[in-house]
Coordinates of C-alpha atoms and ligand atoms in Angstrom, one line a residue:
M8 CA -118.3 2.3 32.5
N9 CA -119.8 0.5 35.3
K10 CA -121.8 2.9 37.6
F11 CA -121.5 0.0 40.6
K12 CA -118.0 -0.7 41.7
E13 CA -117.1 -4.4 41.4
G14 CA -117.8 -6.7 44.2
F15 CA -121.0 -4.4 45.4
L16 CA -123.1 -6.5 47.5
W17 CA -127.1 -6.3 45.5
G18 CA -129.6 -8.9 47.1
G19 CA -132.8 -8.4 49.4
G20 CA -134.1 -7.2 53.1
L21 CA -136.5 -9.2 54.9
A22 CA -137.6 -9.4 58.5
A23 CA -138.0 -12.5 61.1
H24 CA -142.1 -11.1 61.5
Q25 CA -142.0 -11.0 58.6
C26 CA -141.2 -14.0 56.3
E27 CA -140.3 -16.4 59.4
G28 CA -143.6 -17.5 60.7
A29 CA -142.8 -20.2 63.4
Y30 CA -144.3 -17.3 66.1
N31 CA -144.3 -20.0 68.8
I32 CA -141.9 -23.2 67.9
G33 CA -138.5 -24.1 68.3
G34 CA -139.0 -22.3 72.0
K35 CA -139.5 -18.7 70.7
G36 CA -141.3 -16.7 73.1
L37 CA -144.0 -14.2 72.1
S38 CA -143.1 -10.8 70.6
I39 CA -145.1 -8.2 69.6
A40 CA -145.4 -8.2 66.9
D41 CA -146.8 -11.7 67.1
V42 CA -149.6 -9.4 68.6
K43 CA -150.3 -7.7 66.1
N44 CA -153.2 -7.4 63.9
V45 CA -154.2 -6.8 60.2
E46 CA -155.9 -4.1 59.0
V47 CA -159.2 -4.8 57.5
N48 CA -161.8 -2.3 55.5
G49 CA -158.6 0.2 56.4
V50 CA -159.1 0.3 60.2
A51 CA -156.0 0.6 60.5
R52 CA -154.0 -2.8 62.7
E53 CA -152.8 -2.8 66.5
Y54 CA -152.0 -4.5 69.3
T55 CA -154.2 -6.5 70.9
D56 CA -152.8 -7.5 74.8
G57 CA -151.5 -10.7 74.1
L58 CA -153.2 -12.8 71.5
L59 CA -157.1 -12.4 71.5
D60 CA -159.0 -16.1 70.3
G61 CA -160.6 -14.7 67.7
V62 CA -158.1 -12.8 65.9
Y63 CA -156.0 -13.1 63.1
Y64 CA -152.0 -12.3 63.6
P65 CA -150.3 -12.6 60.2
S66 CA -147.3 -13.5 62.4
H67 CA -147.5 -17.0 63.4
D68 CA -146.8 -18.3 60.5
A69 CA -146.2 -15.3 57.9
I70 CA -144.4 -17.4 54.7
D71 CA -143.4 -19.9 56.4
F72 CA -140.0 -18.9 55.8
Y73 CA -138.7 -21.0 58.9
H74 CA -139.6 -24.5 57.1
N75 CA -139.0 -22.8 53.4
Y76 CA -135.4 -21.0 53.7
K77 CA -133.3 -23.2 51.7
E78 CA -136.2 -23.1 49.1
D79 CA -136.2 -19.5 49.7
L80 CA -132.6 -19.0 49.8
A81 CA -132.5 -21.1 46.1
L82 CA -134.3 -19.2 44.7
F83 CA -132.5 -16.0 45.4
H84 CA -129.2 -17.9 44.4
E85 CA -131.0 -19.1 41.2
M86 CA -131.3 -14.9 41.1
G87 CA -127.8 -14.1 42.2
F88 CA -127.5 -13.1 45.1
K89 CA -124.5 -11.1 47.0
C90 CA -125.9 -10.3 49.8
L91 CA -129.4 -11.3 52.2
R92 CA -130.3 -9.0 54.8
T93 CA -132.6 -10.1 57.6
S94 CA -133.2 -9.9 61.4
I95 CA -132.3 -12.7 64.3
A96 CA -136.3 -12.4 65.9
W97 CA -134.8 -12.2 69.9
T98 CA -137.5 -13.7 71.1
R99 CA -135.9 -17.0 69.7
I100 CA -132.8 -16.8 71.0
Y101 CA -134.3 -15.3 74.4
P102 CA -137.8 -16.4 74.5
N103 CA -139.3 -13.9 77.3
G104 CA -136.2 -10.7 76.2
D105 CA -134.6 -11.4 80.2
E106 CA -133.7 -14.9 80.6
L107 CA -129.9 -15.5 81.6
E108 CA -129.1 -18.5 79.6
P109 CA -129.6 -18.1 75.7
N110 CA -132.1 -20.6 74.1
A111 CA -130.8 -23.6 72.1
E112 CA -132.7 -24.4 69.7
G113 CA -133.7 -20.9 68.4
L114 CA -129.1 -19.8 68.3
Q115 CA -129.4 -24.1 66.0
F116 CA -132.5 -22.6 63.7
Y117 CA -130.3 -19.1 62.7
R118 CA -126.6 -21.6 62.7
E119 CA -128.1 -23.3 60.1
F120 CA -129.8 -21.1 58.0
F121 CA -126.5 -18.6 58.1
E122 CA -124.8 -21.5 56.8
E123 CA -127.0 -22.0 54.4
C124 CA -126.1 -18.3 53.3
K125 CA -122.0 -18.6 53.1
R126 CA -122.5 -22.5 51.3
L127 CA -124.1 -20.2 48.8
N128 CA -122.2 -17.4 49.3
I129 CA -124.7 -15.0 50.7
E130 CA -122.8 -12.3 52.4
L131 CA -124.9 -11.7 55.3
I132 CA -126.3 -8.0 56.3
I133 CA -128.4 -8.5 60.2
T134 CA -130.8 -6.5 62.0
L135 CA -131.0 -7.3 65.7
F136 CA -134.0 -5.4 66.5
H137 CA -136.9 -4.9 64.1
A138 CA -139.4 -4.2 66.0
D139 CA -140.4 -7.1 67.8
T140 CA -140.0 -6.4 71.6
P141 CA -140.3 -9.9 73.0
F142 CA -144.0 -9.9 74.8
Y143 CA -142.9 -10.6 77.9
M144 CA -140.1 -7.6 78.3
Y145 CA -143.2 -5.7 77.3
K146 CA -145.6 -6.0 80.1
T147 CA -142.4 -6.4 82.9
Y148 CA -141.1 -3.7 82.1
G149 CA -142.7 -1.2 80.4
S150 CA -141.6 0.6 77.2
W151 CA -137.7 1.0 75.5
S152 CA -137.5 4.1 78.3
N153 CA -137.0 1.2 80.6
K154 CA -133.5 0.6 81.8
K155 CA -133.7 -3.0 82.4
Y156 CA -133.8 -3.5 78.4
I157 CA -130.3 -1.9 78.1
E158 CA -129.0 -4.7 80.7
C159 CA -131.4 -7.9 78.5
F160 CA -130.2 -6.6 74.8
E161 CA -126.9 -6.1 75.7
R162 CA -126.9 -10.1 76.6
Y163 CA -128.6 -10.4 73.5
A164 CA -127.0 -8.6 71.0
K165 CA -123.7 -10.6 73.2
T166 CA -124.8 -13.7 72.5
V167 CA -125.4 -13.5 69.0
I168 CA -122.2 -11.7 67.3
S169 CA -119.8 -13.9 69.0
E170 CA -122.7 -17.1 68.4
Y171 CA -122.1 -16.3 64.5
K172 CA -119.0 -14.5 64.3
G173 CA -117.6 -15.8 60.6
L174 CA -120.4 -16.6 59.7
V175 CA -122.2 -12.7 59.6
K176 CA -119.7 -9.6 58.6
Y177 CA -122.5 -6.8 58.4
W178 CA -124.9 -6.6 61.7
L179 CA -127.2 -3.9 61.8
T180 CA -128.6 -2.5 65.1
F181 CA -132.3 -1.0 65.2
N182 CA -134.1 -1.3 62.1
E183 CA -135.4 2.7 61.2
I184 CA -134.1 3.8 64.2
N185 CA -135.8 7.3 64.1
G186 CA -138.2 6.7 62.6
L187 CA -139.3 6.3 67.3
P188 CA -141.3 9.6 68.1
Y189 CA -144.1 8.4 64.6
L190 CA -144.0 4.9 65.3
P191 CA -144.5 3.9 69.2
G192 CA -145.0 0.5 68.3
Q193 CA -141.0 0.4 68.1
S194 CA -141.1 0.9 72.3
L195 CA -145.3 0.1 72.5
N196 CA -146.2 2.0 75.5
S197 CA -143.4 4.4 75.1
V198 CA -146.1 7.5 74.2
R199 CA -146.0 10.6 72.0
D200 CA -146.3 12.9 73.9
N201 CA -144.6 12.2 76.6
K202 CA -141.3 13.4 75.2
S203 CA -138.9 11.8 78.1
D204 CA -140.5 8.5 78.1
L205 CA -140.2 8.8 74.1
Y206 CA -136.3 10.4 74.3
Q207 CA -135.4 8.1 77.3
A208 CA -136.5 5.0 75.0
A209 CA -134.2 6.8 72.1
H210 CA -131.5 7.5 75.0
N211 CA -131.5 3.4 75.7
Q212 CA -131.6 2.3 71.7
L213 CA -128.1 4.5 71.1
V214 CA -126.6 2.7 73.7
C215 CA -127.5 -0.7 73.0
S216 CA -126.4 0.5 69.8
A217 CA -123.4 1.4 70.8
I218 CA -123.3 -1.6 73.3
A219 CA -123.3 -4.5 70.6
V220 CA -120.4 -1.9 67.9
K221 CA -118.1 -1.5 71.0
Y222 CA -118.9 -5.4 70.9
A223 CA -118.4 -6.0 67.6
H224 CA -115.5 -4.6 66.6
E225 CA -113.7 -6.1 70.6
I226 CA -114.7 -10.1 69.1
D227 CA -114.9 -9.4 65.3
K228 CA -112.3 -7.4 63.2
D229 CA -114.2 -8.2 60.6
C230 CA -117.5 -7.7 61.2
K231 CA -118.6 -4.1 60.2
V232 CA -121.2 -2.3 62.2
G233 CA -124.1 0.2 61.3
C234 CA -126.5 2.1 62.3
M235 CA -130.5 2.1 60.0
L236 CA -132.4 5.2 59.6
L237 CA -135.8 5.2 58.1
Y238 CA -134.8 8.3 55.0
P239 CA -137.2 9.6 53.1
T240 CA -135.7 12.2 51.2
A241 CA -138.4 16.1 51.6
Y242 CA -138.6 19.0 50.5
A243 CA -140.4 22.4 51.4
Y244 CA -143.7 23.0 50.9
S245 CA -143.0 26.4 48.7
C246 CA -139.9 28.6 49.3
S247 CA -141.7 30.6 51.7
P248 CA -138.4 31.1 54.8
E249 CA -141.5 28.7 57.0
D250 CA -142.2 26.2 55.9
N251 CA -137.8 25.6 54.5
F252 CA -137.2 26.7 58.0
E253 CA -139.8 24.1 59.2
L254 CA -138.4 21.6 56.4
M255 CA -134.7 22.2 57.9
K256 CA -136.3 21.2 61.9
F257 CA -137.8 18.3 60.7
K258 CA -134.1 16.6 58.7
Q259 CA -132.6 17.6 62.0
G260 CA -135.1 15.5 64.1
M261 CA -134.4 12.7 61.4
N262 CA -131.2 13.2 62.2
F263 CA -130.6 12.9 65.4
F264 CA -130.0 9.2 65.8
A265 CA -127.8 9.1 63.1
D266 CA -126.0 12.3 63.5
C267 CA -124.7 10.3 67.4
H268 CA -124.5 7.2 66.0
V269 CA -121.8 8.7 63.6
H270 CA -120.2 11.0 66.1
G271 CA -120.5 8.8 69.9
K272 CA -121.9 12.1 71.4
Y273 CA -124.7 14.0 71.7
T274 CA -124.3 17.3 69.5
P275 CA -125.4 20.7 70.2
N276 CA -128.6 20.6 68.2
M277 CA -129.3 17.3 69.3
L278 CA -129.5 18.7 73.0
K279 CA -131.5 21.8 71.9
I280 CA -133.5 19.2 70.4
L281 CA -133.9 17.5 74.3
E282 CA -134.3 21.0 75.9
N283 CA -137.5 22.7 73.4
A284 CA -139.6 19.2 73.6
N285 CA -139.0 19.9 78.0
A286 CA -137.3 16.6 77.8
K287 CA -136.1 15.2 81.7
I288 CA -133.3 11.9 80.5
E289 CA -130.8 10.3 82.2
V290 CA -128.0 9.6 80.8
T291 CA -124.5 8.1 82.6
E292 CA -120.7 9.0 82.3
E293 CA -120.5 5.4 81.9
E294 CA -123.2 5.5 78.7
K295 CA -121.0 8.4 77.3
E296 CA -118.1 7.0 77.0
I297 CA -119.8 3.8 75.6
L298 CA -121.2 5.6 73.5
L299 CA -118.6 7.4 72.3
A300 CA -117.1 4.0 71.6
G301 CA -119.7 2.3 69.7
K302 CA -119.5 4.8 66.4
V303 CA -120.8 3.2 63.5
D304 CA -118.9 1.8 61.0
Y305 CA -121.8 2.6 57.8
I306 CA -124.7 3.6 57.6
A307 CA -128.2 2.1 56.0
F308 CA -131.2 3.6 55.6
S309 CA -134.8 3.1 53.6
Y310 CA -135.6 4.7 50.8
Y311 CA -140.1 4.0 49.4
N312 CA -141.1 7.9 48.8
S313 CA -140.2 11.0 49.4
T314 CA -141.9 13.3 51.7
V315 CA -142.5 16.6 51.3
R316 CA -143.0 19.4 54.8
G317 CA -144.8 23.0 55.4
S318 CA -145.4 25.1 57.9
S319 CA -149.1 24.3 58.9
P320 CA -149.7 21.0 60.1
E321 CA -153.2 20.3 58.6
Q322 CA -150.6 19.9 55.3
L323 CA -149.9 16.9 57.5
K324 CA -152.1 14.5 56.6
A325 CA -152.4 15.1 52.8
T326 CA -151.1 11.8 51.9
G327 CA -149.7 8.2 52.7
G328 CA -145.5 7.7 53.5
N329 CA -143.0 5.2 55.0
I330 CA -144.5 5.9 58.4
I331 CA -144.4 9.2 58.0
R332 CA -147.1 10.9 56.3
G333 CA -146.0 14.5 54.2
I334 CA -147.9 16.8 52.0
K335 CA -148.5 15.6 48.9
N336 CA -146.2 17.0 45.9
P337 CA -147.8 17.6 42.5
Y338 CA -145.0 16.5 40.7
L339 CA -145.6 13.1 41.7
P340 CA -146.9 10.0 41.1
S341 CA -148.2 7.5 44.4
T342 CA -148.5 3.8 45.0
S343 CA -151.7 2.4 45.9
W344 CA -150.8 2.9 49.6
G345 CA -150.2 6.8 48.7
W346 CA -146.2 6.7 49.3
Q347 CA -145.1 8.7 46.1
I348 CA -142.5 7.8 44.1
D349 CA -139.7 9.6 43.6
P350 CA -136.4 8.5 42.1
I351 CA -134.1 11.8 41.6
G352 CA -135.2 11.7 45.4
L353 CA -133.4 9.0 46.5
R354 CA -130.2 10.3 44.2
I355 CA -131.1 13.6 47.3
G356 CA -131.3 11.2 50.6
L357 CA -128.0 9.8 49.3
N358 CA -125.9 12.6 48.9
E359 CA -127.2 13.9 51.9
L360 CA -126.5 11.5 53.9
Y361 CA -122.9 11.0 52.3
D362 CA -121.8 15.0 52.5
K363 CA -123.3 15.3 55.8
Y364 CA -121.6 11.7 57.5
Q365 CA -119.0 10.4 54.8
L366 CA -119.6 7.3 55.5
P367 CA -120.2 4.0 53.4
L368 CA -123.5 3.9 52.5
M369 CA -126.7 1.1 52.1
I370 CA -129.7 1.1 50.6
V371 CA -132.0 -1.8 52.6
E372 CA -135.4 -1.2 51.8
N373 CA -136.8 0.1 49.3
G374 CA -139.6 -1.9 46.7
L375 CA -142.9 -1.5 45.6
G376 CA -145.9 -2.5 47.0
A377 CA -148.7 -3.3 44.3
E378 CA -151.2 -6.1 44.3
D379 CA -149.9 -8.4 42.1
V380 CA -152.7 -10.0 39.7
V381 CA -151.9 -13.5 38.4
N382 CA -152.7 -14.5 34.8
E383 CA -154.6 -17.8 33.2
N384 CA -152.3 -19.1 32.7
G385 CA -150.5 -18.4 35.6
E386 CA -147.3 -15.9 35.5
I387 CA -147.6 -12.6 37.1
I388 CA -146.4 -10.0 35.0
D389 CA -145.2 -6.8 37.4
D390 CA -143.4 -4.3 35.0
Y391 CA -144.1 -2.0 37.2
R392 CA -142.8 -3.2 39.2
I393 CA -139.0 -3.4 37.4
D394 CA -140.1 0.3 36.2
Y395 CA -140.0 1.4 39.7
L396 CA -136.9 -0.5 40.7
R397 CA -134.9 0.0 37.6
Q398 CA -135.9 4.2 38.3
H399 CA -134.4 4.3 41.4
I400 CA -131.6 1.7 40.7
S401 CA -130.5 4.3 38.2
A402 CA -130.4 7.4 40.7
I403 CA -128.1 5.4 42.5
G404 CA -125.4 4.9 39.8
D405 CA -126.1 7.7 39.2
A406 CA -125.0 8.6 42.8
I407 CA -122.3 6.3 42.4
C408 CA -120.9 7.9 39.3
E409 CA -121.9 12.0 38.5
D410 CA -121.5 12.5 42.7
G411 CA -119.2 10.4 44.3
V412 CA -121.3 8.6 46.8
D413 CA -120.1 5.4 47.9
V414 CA -122.7 3.2 48.1
I415 CA -122.0 0.0 49.1
A416 CA -125.0 -2.4 48.5
Y417 CA -128.2 -2.4 47.7
T418 CA -131.1 -5.1 49.3
S419 CA -134.5 -4.3 47.5
W420 CA -137.3 -4.7 50.9
G421 CA -139.1 -8.4 50.5
P422 CA -137.9 -9.9 47.4
I423 CA -140.0 -12.7 48.4
D424 CA -143.0 -11.4 49.4
I425 CA -143.7 -11.5 53.3
V426 CA -146.1 -9.6 55.4
S427 CA -146.6 -5.9 55.3
A428 CA -145.9 -4.8 58.4
G429 CA -147.9 -1.4 58.4
T430 CA -151.2 -2.6 57.0
G431 CA -150.4 -6.7 58.3
Q432 CA -152.5 -8.0 54.8
M433 CA -150.2 -10.0 52.3
S434 CA -151.7 -9.0 49.1
K435 CA -149.5 -5.8 49.4
R436 CA -146.4 -7.7 47.7
Y437 CA -143.2 -6.3 46.8
G438 CA -141.8 -9.6 45.7
Y439 CA -140.1 -10.9 42.2
I440 CA -141.1 -14.2 43.7
Y441 CA -145.0 -14.8 44.1
V442 CA -146.3 -16.9 47.4
D443 CA -149.6 -17.7 47.2
R444 CA -151.1 -17.0 50.9
D445 CA -154.2 -13.9 51.1
N446 CA -154.9 -11.2 54.1
E447 CA -156.8 -13.7 55.6
G448 CA -154.5 -16.7 56.0
N449 CA -155.2 -18.7 53.2
G450 CA -153.3 -20.5 50.8
T451 CA -150.8 -22.7 49.3
M452 CA -147.6 -21.1 50.0
K453 CA -146.0 -21.8 47.1
R454 CA -143.5 -20.6 45.5
S455 CA -143.7 -18.7 42.0
K456 CA -141.3 -16.4 39.8
K457 CA -143.2 -13.3 38.6
K458 CA -141.4 -11.6 35.7
S459 CA -139.5 -8.8 38.1
F460 CA -136.8 -12.4 38.8
D461 CA -134.7 -12.3 35.3
W462 CA -135.4 -9.0 35.8
Y463 CA -133.4 -8.5 38.2
K464 CA -131.6 -11.9 38.2
H465 CA -130.2 -9.9 34.4
V466 CA -129.8 -6.4 36.6
I467 CA -127.1 -8.3 39.6
E468 CA -124.9 -11.3 36.0
T469 CA -124.1 -7.3 34.3
N470 CA -123.1 -5.4 37.6
G471 CA -125.9 -2.9 37.4
R472 CA -124.7 -1.9 33.8
E473 CA -128.4 -3.5 32.5
L474 CA -131.1 -2.5 34.1
Ligands
BG6_517 C1 -140.3 -0.3 56.4 C2 -140.0 -1.5 57.4 O1 -140.2 0.7 57.5 O2 -140.9 0.0 55.6 C3 -140.3 -2.7 57.0 O3 -138.4 -1.7 57.7 C4 -141.9 -2.9 56.4 O4 -140.6 -4.1 58.6 C5 -141.0 -1.9 55.4 O5 -142.2 -3.5 56.0 C6 -142.4 -1.8 54.2 O6 -143.6 -0.9 55.0 P1 -144.9 -2.5 54.5 O7 -145.9 -1.2 55.1 O8 -145.8 -2.0 53.5 O9 -145.3 -3.4 54.9

């Protein structure tokens, strides 16, 4: 028996600023992702105040998907992709973010790209916002806590949702929206310690998300709109009540955004989180109505690793993980970046989310970031990646079949190598397709298939039956 339903959406996931390049082509404006340098010798990457001479910015060329998308899509098609997740760069459509009229060239770029996907029968899952606030907006209006963002984002979201009606079936609003408290870059100068600013930014994004959901439902009966969460399954450090209490609090914090996306309002627990943080935010009656009218159709999430929570704060810095650091789990192996590999954790996460929200789920990011080596025959034998993916896909199959979870899509992260969001490196690769490009921007950009290319092709061909 096949664990994956007929029509299951197999594919891969990208983000505009990590693949497109062409950062100033076609009328595109600068985004905050374009002023982010690269990690060198363990010094974390950071945003610079505008473009500085002599600094290398990996998003500027990325893998030049902007000019190569037809060739890259042909490779995805060869693998049998049923879907592709990527994002629209707000700054291609509204270069500064606050214009009244969209940039026609930007609209045309995505139109041609999306039409090519349609021709190849690749269903689109499009993220409206993936950590690339227009730089002009940030300089002019500050962080997302400014309500000006709602007005501008509404214009942008409505423009693209109506423009690509019929081409895009699945929309996602904000990438890893619940990462905001951990990753102030999502909102940039929303300071972590200023809880009012932080939760106002969160509220504004939730309102923006609901506006997009409501509008998409109004104009297109066939499309579905989901939220997108960061969801590292979390374990308690020990069976002590204190550690488990800490775990519960962590989970409630992680679910803050999904609760609102699903229920369309601030739940009692969310209100307590605000109160306990002493966060004072402005929520209008009109916004409450929008939240209620903009409930999501499905939940998408990223999963790379699980995490461990404990009651002692010093423990939290012990190991890495996607966005959130946690305690080292002695039962799990880690990637070279310290992310703890845990396929059962994915099955647990799927169960937790489905039990809690009972909405269809999409895993829109999962994969192994690894340094690949091209051997003397020009091949990349990435058995480690195949192992990681095999175990995770198998866990998804079990969640569907043994636990009754409704999973509708799997898009592994970076099916073609792209710039790492965390470090800016090219050497942290996730792809089935290798791109000849290094951390300093050298290389031919030539694409070549890794061993995992044929493996994933076979997984899709057999609808997940043969891993
Ligand atoms: C997620 C982001 O947090 O993790 C992606 O949505 C990112 O943009 C991915 O690329 C993997 O992280 P990294 O740092 O390995 O690129």
